[in-house]
Coordinates of C-alpha atoms in Angstrom, one line a residue:
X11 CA -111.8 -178.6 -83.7
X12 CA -112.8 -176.0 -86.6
X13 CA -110.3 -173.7 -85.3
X14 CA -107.7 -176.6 -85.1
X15 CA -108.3 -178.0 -88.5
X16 CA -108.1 -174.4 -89.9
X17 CA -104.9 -173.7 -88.2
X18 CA -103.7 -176.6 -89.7
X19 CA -104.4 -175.9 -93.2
X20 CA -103.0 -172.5 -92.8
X21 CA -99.9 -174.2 -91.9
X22 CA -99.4 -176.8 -94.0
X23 CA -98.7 -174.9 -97.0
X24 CA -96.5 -172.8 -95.0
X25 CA -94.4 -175.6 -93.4
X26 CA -94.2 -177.1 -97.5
X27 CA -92.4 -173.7 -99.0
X28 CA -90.2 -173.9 -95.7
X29 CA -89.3 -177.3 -96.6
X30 CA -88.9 -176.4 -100.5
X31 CA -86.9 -173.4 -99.5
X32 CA -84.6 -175.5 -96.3
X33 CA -84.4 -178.3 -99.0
X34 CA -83.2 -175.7 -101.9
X35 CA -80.8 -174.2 -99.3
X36 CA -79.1 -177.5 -98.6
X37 CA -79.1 -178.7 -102.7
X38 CA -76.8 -175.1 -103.3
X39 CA -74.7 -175.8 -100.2
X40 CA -74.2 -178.9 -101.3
X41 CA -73.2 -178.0 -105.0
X42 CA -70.7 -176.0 -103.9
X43 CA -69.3 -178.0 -101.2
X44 CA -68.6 -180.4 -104.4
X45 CA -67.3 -178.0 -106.3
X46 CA -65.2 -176.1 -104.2
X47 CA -64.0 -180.1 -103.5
X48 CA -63.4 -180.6 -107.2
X49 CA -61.5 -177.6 -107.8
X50 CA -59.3 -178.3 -104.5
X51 CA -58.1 -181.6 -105.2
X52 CA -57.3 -184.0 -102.3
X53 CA -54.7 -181.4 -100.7
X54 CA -51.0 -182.1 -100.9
X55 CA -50.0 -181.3 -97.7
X56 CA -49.5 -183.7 -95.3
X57 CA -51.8 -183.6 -92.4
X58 CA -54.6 -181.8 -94.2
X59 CA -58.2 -182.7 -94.0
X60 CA -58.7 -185.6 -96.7
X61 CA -62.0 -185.6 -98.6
X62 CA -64.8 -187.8 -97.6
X63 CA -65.4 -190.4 -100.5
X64 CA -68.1 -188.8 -103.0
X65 CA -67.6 -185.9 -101.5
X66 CA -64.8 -184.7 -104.5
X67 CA -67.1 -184.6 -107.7
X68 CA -67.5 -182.6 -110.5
X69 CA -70.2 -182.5 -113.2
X70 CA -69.8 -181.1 -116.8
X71 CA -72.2 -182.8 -119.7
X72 CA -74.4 -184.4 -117.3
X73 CA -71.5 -186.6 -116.0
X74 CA -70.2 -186.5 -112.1
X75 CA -67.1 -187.8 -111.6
X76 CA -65.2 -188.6 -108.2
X77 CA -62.0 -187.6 -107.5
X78 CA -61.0 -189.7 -104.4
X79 CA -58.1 -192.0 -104.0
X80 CA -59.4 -195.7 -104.7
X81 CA -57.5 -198.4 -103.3
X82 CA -55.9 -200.8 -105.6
X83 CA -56.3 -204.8 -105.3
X84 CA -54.7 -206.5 -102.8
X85 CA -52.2 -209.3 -104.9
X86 CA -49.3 -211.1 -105.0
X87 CA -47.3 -208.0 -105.6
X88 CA -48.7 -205.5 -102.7
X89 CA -48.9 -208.7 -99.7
X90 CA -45.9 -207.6 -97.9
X91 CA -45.7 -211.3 -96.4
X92 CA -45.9 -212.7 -100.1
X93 CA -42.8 -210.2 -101.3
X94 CA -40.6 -210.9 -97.8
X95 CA -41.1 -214.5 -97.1
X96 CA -41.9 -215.8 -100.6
X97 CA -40.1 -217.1 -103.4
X98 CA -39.6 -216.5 -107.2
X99 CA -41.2 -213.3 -109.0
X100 CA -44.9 -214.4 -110.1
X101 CA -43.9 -216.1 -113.1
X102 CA -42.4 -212.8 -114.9
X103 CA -39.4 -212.6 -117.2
X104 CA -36.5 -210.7 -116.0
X105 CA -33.8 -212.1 -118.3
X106 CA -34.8 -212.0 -122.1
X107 CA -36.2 -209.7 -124.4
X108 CA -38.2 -212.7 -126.2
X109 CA -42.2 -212.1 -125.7
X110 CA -44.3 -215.4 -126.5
X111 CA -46.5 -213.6 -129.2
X112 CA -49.6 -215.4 -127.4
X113 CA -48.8 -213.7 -124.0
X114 CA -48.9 -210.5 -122.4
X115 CA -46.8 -211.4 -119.4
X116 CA -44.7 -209.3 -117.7
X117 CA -41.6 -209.1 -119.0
X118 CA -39.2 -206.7 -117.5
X119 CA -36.8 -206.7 -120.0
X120 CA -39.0 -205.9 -122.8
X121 CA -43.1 -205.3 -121.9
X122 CA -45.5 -206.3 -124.1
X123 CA -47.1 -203.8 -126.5
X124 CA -49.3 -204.0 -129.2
X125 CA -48.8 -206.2 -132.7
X126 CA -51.1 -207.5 -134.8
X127 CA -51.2 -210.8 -133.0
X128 CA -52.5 -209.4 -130.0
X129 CA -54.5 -206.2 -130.8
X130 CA -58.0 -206.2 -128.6
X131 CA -60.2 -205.2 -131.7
X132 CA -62.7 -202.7 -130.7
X133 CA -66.5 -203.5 -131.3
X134 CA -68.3 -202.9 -134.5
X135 CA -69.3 -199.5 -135.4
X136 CA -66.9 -197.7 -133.6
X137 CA -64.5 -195.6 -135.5
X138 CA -61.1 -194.4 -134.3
X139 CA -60.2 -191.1 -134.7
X140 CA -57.6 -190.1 -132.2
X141 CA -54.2 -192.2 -130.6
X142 CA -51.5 -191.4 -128.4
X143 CA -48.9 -193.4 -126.9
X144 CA -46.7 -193.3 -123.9
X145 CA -43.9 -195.5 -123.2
X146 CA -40.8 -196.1 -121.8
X147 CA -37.5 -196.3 -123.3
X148 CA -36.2 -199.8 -123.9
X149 CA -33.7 -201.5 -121.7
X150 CA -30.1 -200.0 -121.1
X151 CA -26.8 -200.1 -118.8
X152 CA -27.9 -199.1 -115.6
X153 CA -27.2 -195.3 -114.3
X154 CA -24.1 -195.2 -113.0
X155 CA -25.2 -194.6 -109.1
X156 CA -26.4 -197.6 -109.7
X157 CA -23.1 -199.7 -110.3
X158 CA -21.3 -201.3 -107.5
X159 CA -17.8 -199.6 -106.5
X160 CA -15.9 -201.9 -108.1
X161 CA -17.0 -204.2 -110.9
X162 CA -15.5 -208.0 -111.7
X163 CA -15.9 -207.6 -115.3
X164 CA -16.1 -204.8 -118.5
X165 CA -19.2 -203.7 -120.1
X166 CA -18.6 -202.7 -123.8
X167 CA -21.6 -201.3 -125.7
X168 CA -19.1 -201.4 -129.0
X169 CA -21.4 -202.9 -131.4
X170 CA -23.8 -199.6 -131.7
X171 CA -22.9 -196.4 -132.0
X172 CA -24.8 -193.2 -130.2
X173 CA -24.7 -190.7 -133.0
X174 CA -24.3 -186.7 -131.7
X175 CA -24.9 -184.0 -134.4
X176 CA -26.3 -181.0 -135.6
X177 CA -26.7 -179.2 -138.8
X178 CA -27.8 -176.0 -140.8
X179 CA -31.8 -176.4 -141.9
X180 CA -33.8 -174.0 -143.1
X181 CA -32.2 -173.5 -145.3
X182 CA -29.9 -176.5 -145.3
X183 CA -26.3 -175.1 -146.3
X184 CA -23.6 -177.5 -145.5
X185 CA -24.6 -181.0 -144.0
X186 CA -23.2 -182.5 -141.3
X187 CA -21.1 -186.0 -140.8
X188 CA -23.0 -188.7 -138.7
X189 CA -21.1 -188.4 -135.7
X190 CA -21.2 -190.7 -132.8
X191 CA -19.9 -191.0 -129.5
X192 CA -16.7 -193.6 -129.0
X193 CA -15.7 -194.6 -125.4
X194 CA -12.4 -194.7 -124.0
X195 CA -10.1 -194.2 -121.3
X196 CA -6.4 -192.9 -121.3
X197 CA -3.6 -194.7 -120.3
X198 CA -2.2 -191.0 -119.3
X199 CA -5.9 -190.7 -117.0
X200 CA -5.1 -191.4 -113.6
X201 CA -8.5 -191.7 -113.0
X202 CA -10.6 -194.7 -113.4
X203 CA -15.1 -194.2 -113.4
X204 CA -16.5 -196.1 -110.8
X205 CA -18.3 -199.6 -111.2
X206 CA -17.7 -201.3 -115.3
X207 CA -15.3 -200.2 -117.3
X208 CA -15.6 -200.7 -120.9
X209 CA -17.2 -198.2 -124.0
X210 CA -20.6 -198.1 -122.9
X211 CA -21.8 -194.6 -121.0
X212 CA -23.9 -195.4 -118.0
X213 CA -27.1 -195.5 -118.7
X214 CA -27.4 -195.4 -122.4
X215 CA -29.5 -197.5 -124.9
X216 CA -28.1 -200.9 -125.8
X217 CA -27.8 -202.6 -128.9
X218 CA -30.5 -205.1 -127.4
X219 CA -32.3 -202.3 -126.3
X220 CA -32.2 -200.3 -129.9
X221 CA -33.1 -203.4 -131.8
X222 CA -36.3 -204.2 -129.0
X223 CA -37.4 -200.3 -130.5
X224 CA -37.2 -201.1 -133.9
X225 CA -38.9 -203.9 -133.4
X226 CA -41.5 -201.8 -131.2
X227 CA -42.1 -199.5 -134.2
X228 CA -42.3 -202.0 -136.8
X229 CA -45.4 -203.3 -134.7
X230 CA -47.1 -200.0 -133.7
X231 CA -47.3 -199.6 -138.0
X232 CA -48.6 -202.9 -138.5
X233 CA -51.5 -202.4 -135.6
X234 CA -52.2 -198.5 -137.1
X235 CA -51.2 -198.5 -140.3
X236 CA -51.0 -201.9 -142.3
X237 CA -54.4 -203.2 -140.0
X238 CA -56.6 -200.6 -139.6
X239 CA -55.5 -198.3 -142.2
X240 CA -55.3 -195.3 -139.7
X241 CA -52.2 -194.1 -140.0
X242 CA -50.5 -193.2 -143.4
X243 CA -47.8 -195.8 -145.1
X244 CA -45.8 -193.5 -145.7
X245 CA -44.4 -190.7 -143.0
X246 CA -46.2 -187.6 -143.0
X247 CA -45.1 -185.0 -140.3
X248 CA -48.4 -183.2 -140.7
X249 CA -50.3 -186.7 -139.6
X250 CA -48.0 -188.1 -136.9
X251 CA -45.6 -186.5 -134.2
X252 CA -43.0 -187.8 -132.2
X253 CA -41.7 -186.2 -128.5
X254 CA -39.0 -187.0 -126.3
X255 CA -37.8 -186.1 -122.8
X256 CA -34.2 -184.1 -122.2
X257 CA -32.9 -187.4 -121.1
X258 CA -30.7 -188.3 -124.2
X259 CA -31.8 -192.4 -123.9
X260 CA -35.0 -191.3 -124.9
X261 CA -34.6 -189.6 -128.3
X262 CA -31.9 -193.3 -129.0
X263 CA -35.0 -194.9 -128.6
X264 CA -37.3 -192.9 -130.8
X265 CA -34.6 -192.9 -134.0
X266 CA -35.0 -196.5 -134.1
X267 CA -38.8 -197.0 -133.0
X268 CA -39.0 -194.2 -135.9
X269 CA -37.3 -196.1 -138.3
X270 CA -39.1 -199.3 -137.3
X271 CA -42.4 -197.5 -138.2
X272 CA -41.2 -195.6 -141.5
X273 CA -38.2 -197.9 -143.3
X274 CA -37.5 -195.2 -145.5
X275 CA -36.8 -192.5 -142.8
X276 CA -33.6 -194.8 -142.1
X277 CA -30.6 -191.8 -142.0
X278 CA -33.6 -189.3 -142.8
X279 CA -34.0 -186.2 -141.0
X280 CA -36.7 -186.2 -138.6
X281 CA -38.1 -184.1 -135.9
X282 CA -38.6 -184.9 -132.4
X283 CA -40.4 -182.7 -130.3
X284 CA -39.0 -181.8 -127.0
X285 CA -39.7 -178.9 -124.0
X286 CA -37.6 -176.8 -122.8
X287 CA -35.6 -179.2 -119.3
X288 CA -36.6 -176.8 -116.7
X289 CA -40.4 -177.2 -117.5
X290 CA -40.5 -180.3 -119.4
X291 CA -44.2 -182.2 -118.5
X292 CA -43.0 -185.3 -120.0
X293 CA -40.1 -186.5 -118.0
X294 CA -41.4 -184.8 -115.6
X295 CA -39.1 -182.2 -114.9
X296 CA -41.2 -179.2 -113.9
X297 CA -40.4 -177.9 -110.5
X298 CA -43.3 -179.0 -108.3
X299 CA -42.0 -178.8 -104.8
X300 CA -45.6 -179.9 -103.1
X301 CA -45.0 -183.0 -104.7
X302 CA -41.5 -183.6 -103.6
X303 CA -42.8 -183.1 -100.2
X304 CA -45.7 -185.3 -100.6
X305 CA -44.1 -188.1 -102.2
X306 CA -40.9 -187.7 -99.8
X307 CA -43.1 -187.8 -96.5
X308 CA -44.4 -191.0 -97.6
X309 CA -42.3 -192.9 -99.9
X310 CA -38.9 -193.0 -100.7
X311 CA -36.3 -191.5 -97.9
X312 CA -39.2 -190.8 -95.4
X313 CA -39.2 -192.1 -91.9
X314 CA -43.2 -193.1 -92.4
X315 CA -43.5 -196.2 -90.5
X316 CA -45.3 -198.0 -93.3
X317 CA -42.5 -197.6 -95.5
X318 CA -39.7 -198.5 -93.0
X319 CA -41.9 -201.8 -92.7
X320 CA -40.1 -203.5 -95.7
X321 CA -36.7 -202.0 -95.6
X322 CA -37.0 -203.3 -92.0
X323 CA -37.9 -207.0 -92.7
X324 CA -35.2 -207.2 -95.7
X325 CA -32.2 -206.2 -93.5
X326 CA -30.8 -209.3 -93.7
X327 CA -30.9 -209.3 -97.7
X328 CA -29.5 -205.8 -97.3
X329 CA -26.4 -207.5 -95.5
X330 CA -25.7 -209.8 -97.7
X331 CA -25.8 -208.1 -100.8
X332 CA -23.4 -204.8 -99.1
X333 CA -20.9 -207.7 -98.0
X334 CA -21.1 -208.7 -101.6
X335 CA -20.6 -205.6 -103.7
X336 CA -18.9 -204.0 -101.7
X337 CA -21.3 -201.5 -101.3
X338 CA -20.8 -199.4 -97.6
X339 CA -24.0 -199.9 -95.6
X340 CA -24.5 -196.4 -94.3
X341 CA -24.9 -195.5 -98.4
X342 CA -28.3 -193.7 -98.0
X343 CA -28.9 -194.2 -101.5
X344 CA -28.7 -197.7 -102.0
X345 CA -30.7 -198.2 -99.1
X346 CA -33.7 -196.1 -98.5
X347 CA -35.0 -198.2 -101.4
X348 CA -34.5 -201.4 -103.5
X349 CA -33.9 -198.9 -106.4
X350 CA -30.1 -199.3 -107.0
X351 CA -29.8 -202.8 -106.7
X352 CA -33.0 -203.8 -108.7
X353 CA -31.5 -201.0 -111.4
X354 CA -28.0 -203.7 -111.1
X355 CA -29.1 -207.0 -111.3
X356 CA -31.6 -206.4 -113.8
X357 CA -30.2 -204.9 -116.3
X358 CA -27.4 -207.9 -116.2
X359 CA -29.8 -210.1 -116.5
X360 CA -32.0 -208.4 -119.6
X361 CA -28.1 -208.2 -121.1
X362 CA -27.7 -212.1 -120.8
X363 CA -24.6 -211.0 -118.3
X364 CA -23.8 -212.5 -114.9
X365 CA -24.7 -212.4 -111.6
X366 CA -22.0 -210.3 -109.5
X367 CA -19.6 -212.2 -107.4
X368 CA -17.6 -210.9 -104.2
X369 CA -14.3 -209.1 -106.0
X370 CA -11.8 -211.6 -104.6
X371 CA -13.7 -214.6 -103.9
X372 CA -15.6 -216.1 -106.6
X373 CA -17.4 -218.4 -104.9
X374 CA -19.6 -215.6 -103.1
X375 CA -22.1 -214.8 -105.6
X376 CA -25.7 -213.4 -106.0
X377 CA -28.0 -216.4 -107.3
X378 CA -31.5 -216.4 -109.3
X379 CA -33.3 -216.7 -106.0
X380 CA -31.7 -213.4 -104.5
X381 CA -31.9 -211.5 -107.1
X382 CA -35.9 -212.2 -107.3
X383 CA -35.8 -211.3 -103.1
X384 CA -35.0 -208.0 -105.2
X385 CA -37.1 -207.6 -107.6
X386 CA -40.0 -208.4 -105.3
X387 CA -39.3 -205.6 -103.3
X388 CA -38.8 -203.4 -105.9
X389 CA -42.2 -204.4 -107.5
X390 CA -43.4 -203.7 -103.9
X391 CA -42.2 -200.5 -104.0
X392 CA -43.9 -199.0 -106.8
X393 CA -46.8 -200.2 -105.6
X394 CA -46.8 -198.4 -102.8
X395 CA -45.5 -195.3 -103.8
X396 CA -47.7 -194.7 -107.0
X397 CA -51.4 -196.9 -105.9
X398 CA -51.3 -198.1 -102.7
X399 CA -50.5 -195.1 -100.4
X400 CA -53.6 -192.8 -100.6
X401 CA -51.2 -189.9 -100.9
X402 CA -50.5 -191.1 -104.2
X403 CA -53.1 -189.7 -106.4
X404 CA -52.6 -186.1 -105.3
X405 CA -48.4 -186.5 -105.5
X406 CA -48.6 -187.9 -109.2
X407 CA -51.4 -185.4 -110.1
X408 CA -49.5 -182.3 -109.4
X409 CA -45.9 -183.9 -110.5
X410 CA -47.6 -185.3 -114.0
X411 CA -50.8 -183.3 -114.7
X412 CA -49.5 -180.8 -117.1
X413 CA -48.9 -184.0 -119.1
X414 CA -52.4 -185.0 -118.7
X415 CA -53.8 -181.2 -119.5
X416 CA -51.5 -181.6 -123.1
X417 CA -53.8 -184.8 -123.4
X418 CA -56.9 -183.5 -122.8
X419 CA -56.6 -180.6 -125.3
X420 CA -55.1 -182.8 -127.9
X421 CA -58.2 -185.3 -127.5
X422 CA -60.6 -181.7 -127.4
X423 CA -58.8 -181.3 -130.7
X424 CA -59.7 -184.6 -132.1
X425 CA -62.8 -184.0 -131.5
X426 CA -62.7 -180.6 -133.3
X427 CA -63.2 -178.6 -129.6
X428 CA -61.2 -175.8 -128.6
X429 CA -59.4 -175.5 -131.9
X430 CA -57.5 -172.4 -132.8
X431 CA -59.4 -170.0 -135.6
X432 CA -56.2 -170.5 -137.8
X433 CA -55.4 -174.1 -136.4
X434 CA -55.2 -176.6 -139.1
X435 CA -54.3 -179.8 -137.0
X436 CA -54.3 -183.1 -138.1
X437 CA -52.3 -184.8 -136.2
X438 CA -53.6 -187.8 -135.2
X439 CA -51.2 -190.6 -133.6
X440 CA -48.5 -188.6 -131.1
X441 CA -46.3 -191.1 -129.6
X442 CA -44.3 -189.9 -126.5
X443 CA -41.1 -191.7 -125.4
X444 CA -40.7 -191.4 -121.6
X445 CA -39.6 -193.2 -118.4
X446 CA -40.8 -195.4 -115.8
X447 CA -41.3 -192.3 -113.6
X448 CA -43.6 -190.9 -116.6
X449 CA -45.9 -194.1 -116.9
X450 CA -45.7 -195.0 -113.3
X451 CA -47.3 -191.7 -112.7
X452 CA -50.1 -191.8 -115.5
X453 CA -51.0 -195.5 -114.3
X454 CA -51.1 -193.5 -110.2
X455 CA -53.4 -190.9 -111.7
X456 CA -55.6 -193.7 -113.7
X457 CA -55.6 -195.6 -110.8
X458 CA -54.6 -198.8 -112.0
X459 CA -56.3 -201.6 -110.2
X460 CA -52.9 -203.8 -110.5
X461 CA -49.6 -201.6 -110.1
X462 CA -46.6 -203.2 -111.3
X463 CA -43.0 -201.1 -111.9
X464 CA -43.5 -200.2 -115.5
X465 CA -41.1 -202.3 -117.2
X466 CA -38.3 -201.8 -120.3
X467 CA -40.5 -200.1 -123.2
X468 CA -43.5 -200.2 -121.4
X469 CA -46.7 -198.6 -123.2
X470 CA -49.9 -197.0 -122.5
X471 CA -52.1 -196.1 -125.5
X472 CA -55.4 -194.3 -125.7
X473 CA -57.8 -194.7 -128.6
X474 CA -60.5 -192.0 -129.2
X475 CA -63.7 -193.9 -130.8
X476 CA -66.5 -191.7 -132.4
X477 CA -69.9 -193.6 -132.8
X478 CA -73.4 -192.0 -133.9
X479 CA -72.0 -188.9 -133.3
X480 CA -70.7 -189.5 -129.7
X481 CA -66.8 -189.9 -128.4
X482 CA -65.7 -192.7 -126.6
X483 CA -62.0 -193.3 -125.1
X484 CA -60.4 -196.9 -124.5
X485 CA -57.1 -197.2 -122.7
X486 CA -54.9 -200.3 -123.5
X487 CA -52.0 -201.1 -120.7
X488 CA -49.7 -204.1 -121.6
X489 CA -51.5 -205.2 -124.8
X490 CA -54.7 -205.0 -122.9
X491 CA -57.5 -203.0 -121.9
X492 CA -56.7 -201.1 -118.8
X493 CA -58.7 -201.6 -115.3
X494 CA -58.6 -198.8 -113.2
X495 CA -60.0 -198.8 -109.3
X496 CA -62.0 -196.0 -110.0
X497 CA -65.6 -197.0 -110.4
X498 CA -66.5 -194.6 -113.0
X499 CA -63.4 -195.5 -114.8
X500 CA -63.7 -199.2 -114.5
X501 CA -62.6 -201.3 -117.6
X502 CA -61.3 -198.5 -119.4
X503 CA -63.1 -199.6 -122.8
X504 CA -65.0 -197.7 -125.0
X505 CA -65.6 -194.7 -121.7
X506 CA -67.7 -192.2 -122.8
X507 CA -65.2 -189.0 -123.2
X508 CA -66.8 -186.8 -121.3
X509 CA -66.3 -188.8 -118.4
X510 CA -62.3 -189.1 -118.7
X511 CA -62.6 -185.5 -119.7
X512 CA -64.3 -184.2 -116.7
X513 CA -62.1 -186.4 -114.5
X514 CA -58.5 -184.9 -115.8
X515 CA -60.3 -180.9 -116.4
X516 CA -61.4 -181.7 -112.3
X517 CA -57.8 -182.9 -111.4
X518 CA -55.8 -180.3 -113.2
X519 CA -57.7 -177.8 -114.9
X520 CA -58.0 -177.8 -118.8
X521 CA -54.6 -176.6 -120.2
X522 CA -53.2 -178.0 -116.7
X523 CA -54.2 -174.5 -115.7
X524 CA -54.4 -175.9 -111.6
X525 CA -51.1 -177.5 -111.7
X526 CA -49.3 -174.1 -110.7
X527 CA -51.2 -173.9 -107.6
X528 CA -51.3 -177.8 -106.8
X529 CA -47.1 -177.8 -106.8
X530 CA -47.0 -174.4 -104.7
X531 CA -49.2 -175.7 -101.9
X532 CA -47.9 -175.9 -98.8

């Protein structure tokens, strides 16, 4: 027994620095399993080994943030059986621009944003230092893929004008006329464009759609600058930027949203910040051919079985609706998705136009009720393509995350990090005007709890909060706070920075500097 008990306290401490040393072993391996996870996001490529959830984390300031895909809520919009076999769309507008200023309903046609009537007021002692906005451009014709063959009636857009110039600056020599664009045809043009004639350019803002941004604007400075005092009253280029897209409906929307803000920059020069088109993050327009792939393999065009599931059981809507417009049925673009015919009817409706009816036979027309088969799909459809595949998060991250790297160094720079020696930056409220494709994208990669397609002048805003020394971010979606999926994320009020930080730097690198390699993965 002596020699037992001996033995055994010779090998007790032994057996304890194996276990220290095993246990040590298997804390590094697991570090860097993390971290080779977080700097690999959730691969692109179909087929490839998908994370485990947990295992894609990253830490920086003491806060670990997942990366994984988190499934959205199962609702009305996403219940395949709801959007086939049910009726009505939720209770959404789809035919006016009027918002009850006591609601922030969906509203297709013009989507709530913040005013002074419905502003969440943050808690006390929080201060805002920092905002950005993203939104899309208010409503329009529809593209002109999107028309039928032949229209029963004109669309004239000649109560606006769509003003083209350019002049000298810098110095300023001789200035230029305010010219705008007048549409016609010839009588000596043989040729007629497809789908409504009239003066309107398909798409382009209308005037329903440039008064909505005015209106926009006037709001946005009576939130940030008649409110809470953040913003200046009157326009100061060093203080606030403006951006736009290469997509021309954009930078209509921002002269009037512009003018809504600043009344005296009415027939004012002012910039608008735009990138280059071939690498433009904002649109996007970037080449990111992983991307394409991922969201083609899944989504739109793809021969995935859980797409084909809708297309499938709305054939006989399909039908109906070719028969009608004249549309052929072996069009692939008007029917691997509800896209063109959602783009159609809505933008009649928004436009207090119509319904179409069969050319020839008037008494064959699309009704209220099949026109909200349609948009049910369509809300369907973003759904899918942008929350509820779990493909999503890794397409939109790689299409959109240079986007998100600009908005992580511009938050770094509110917060007086990462500044330039000579950098004298004071920009504080940058408002980008974008598309559906652009917020759709940014709600993917914020993993909104409730996707919806991001309606006519849609908005997302983030607020940057400093409090006892600490930063804070809140994220406001539809005039409200934004919930995302993500646990970490959760009600996306008053998040401590570093958290959003480390989540975006883990996705795409600060300065987006992943975002080459994510698109180039194969």
């Amino acid at each position: 027994m002596p020699l037992h008990l001996h033995s055994y306290r010779l090998t007790l401490p032994f057996l304890l620095i194996v276990l220290s040393l095993v246990s040590g072993i298997m804390v590094t391996i697991r570090y860097a399993s993390s971290y080779g996870l977080a700097i690999g996001l959730p691969t692109l490529s179909q087929g490839k080994t998908q994370p485990r959830p947990n295992e894609s984390q990253y830490q920086e300031h003491g806060s670990t943030v997942s990366f994984d895909w988190h499934a959205p809520q199962n609702w009305q919009v996403n219940d395949l059986d709801q959007v086939v076999n049910g009726s009505g769309i939720y209770g959404w507008t789809f035919d006016s621009s009027h918002n009850d200023p006591a609601s922030t309903k969906y509203n297709w046609c013009n989507m709530p944003h913040l005013a002074p009537h419905n502003y969440p007021h943050p808690p006390k002692g929080y201060k805002l230092e920092y905002v950005e906005v993203l939104h899309r451009h208010h409503k329009r014709t529809p593209y002109a893929s999107n028309t039928f063959p032949e229209e029963a009636y004109v669309w004239d857009c000649n109560d606006e004008g769509l003003f083209f110039s350019g002049q000298p600056l810098q110095p300023l020599s001789e200035a230029s006329a305010n010219t705008y664009w007048d549409v016609y045809t010839s009588d000596a043009n043989p040729l007629r464009p497809d789908g409504f004639n009239g003066s309107c350019q398909f798409p382009q803002q209308t005037r329903g759609g440039l008064e909505d941004s005015h209106r926009h604007g006037a709001d946005l400075k009576a939130v940030y600058g008649d409110m809470l005092r953040f913003i200046p009253s009157q326009y100061d280029p060093d203080v606030l930027s403006y951006r736009v897209t290469n997509n021309v409906i954009t930078s209509q929307v921002a002269s009037m949203l512009v003018s809504g803000m600043y009344p005296s920059l009415a027939s004012k020069d002012v910039p608008l910040l735009i990138q280059p088109a071939s690498i433009d993050s904002l649109e996007p327009a970037y080449p990111c051919p992983a991307s394409d792939d991922l969201f083609s393999s899944y989504g739109v065009g793809s021969s995935s079985s859980a797409w084909l599931k809708h297309l499938q059981a709305s054939q006989s809507l399909y039908k109906r609706l070719d028969a009608l417009s004249g549309v052929s049925p072996t069009d692939p673009g008007w029917h691997k998705s509800w896209d063109h015919y959602f783009d159609n009817l809505s933008a009649r409706l928004c436009h207090n136009k119509p319904l179409p009816c069969q050319i020839g036979n008037a008494s064959n027309c699309v009704d209220t009720s099949t026109a909200e088969d349609v948009f049910r799909l369509g809300e369907y459809e973003y759904s899918f393509i942008y929350r509820d595949s779990s493909q999503s998060l890794a397409a939109s991250v790689a299409s959109f995350g240079i986007w998100i790297g600009e908005l992580a160094q511009n938050i770094r720079h509110a917060m007086g990090q990462d500044l330039p020696a000579s950098d004298g930056n004071d920009v504080r409220y940058r408002h980008n005007v974008a598309h559906d494709g652009s917020v759709a994208r940014l709600l993917s990669i914020l993993q909104a709890d409730r996707m919806v397609w991001p309606g006519m002048g849609a908005e997302i805003v983030f607020e940057l909060y400093s409090k006892h020394d600490k930063y804070f971010l809140r994220v406001l979606w539809t005039a409200e706070i934004l919930k995302s999926s993500h646990p970490e994320l959760g009600n996306m009020d008053m998040v401590p920075v570093e958290i959003v930080l480390s989540y975006f730097d883990g996705m795409v690198g600060k300065k987006s500097s992943r975002v080459l390699s994510l698109c180039s993965e194969s």
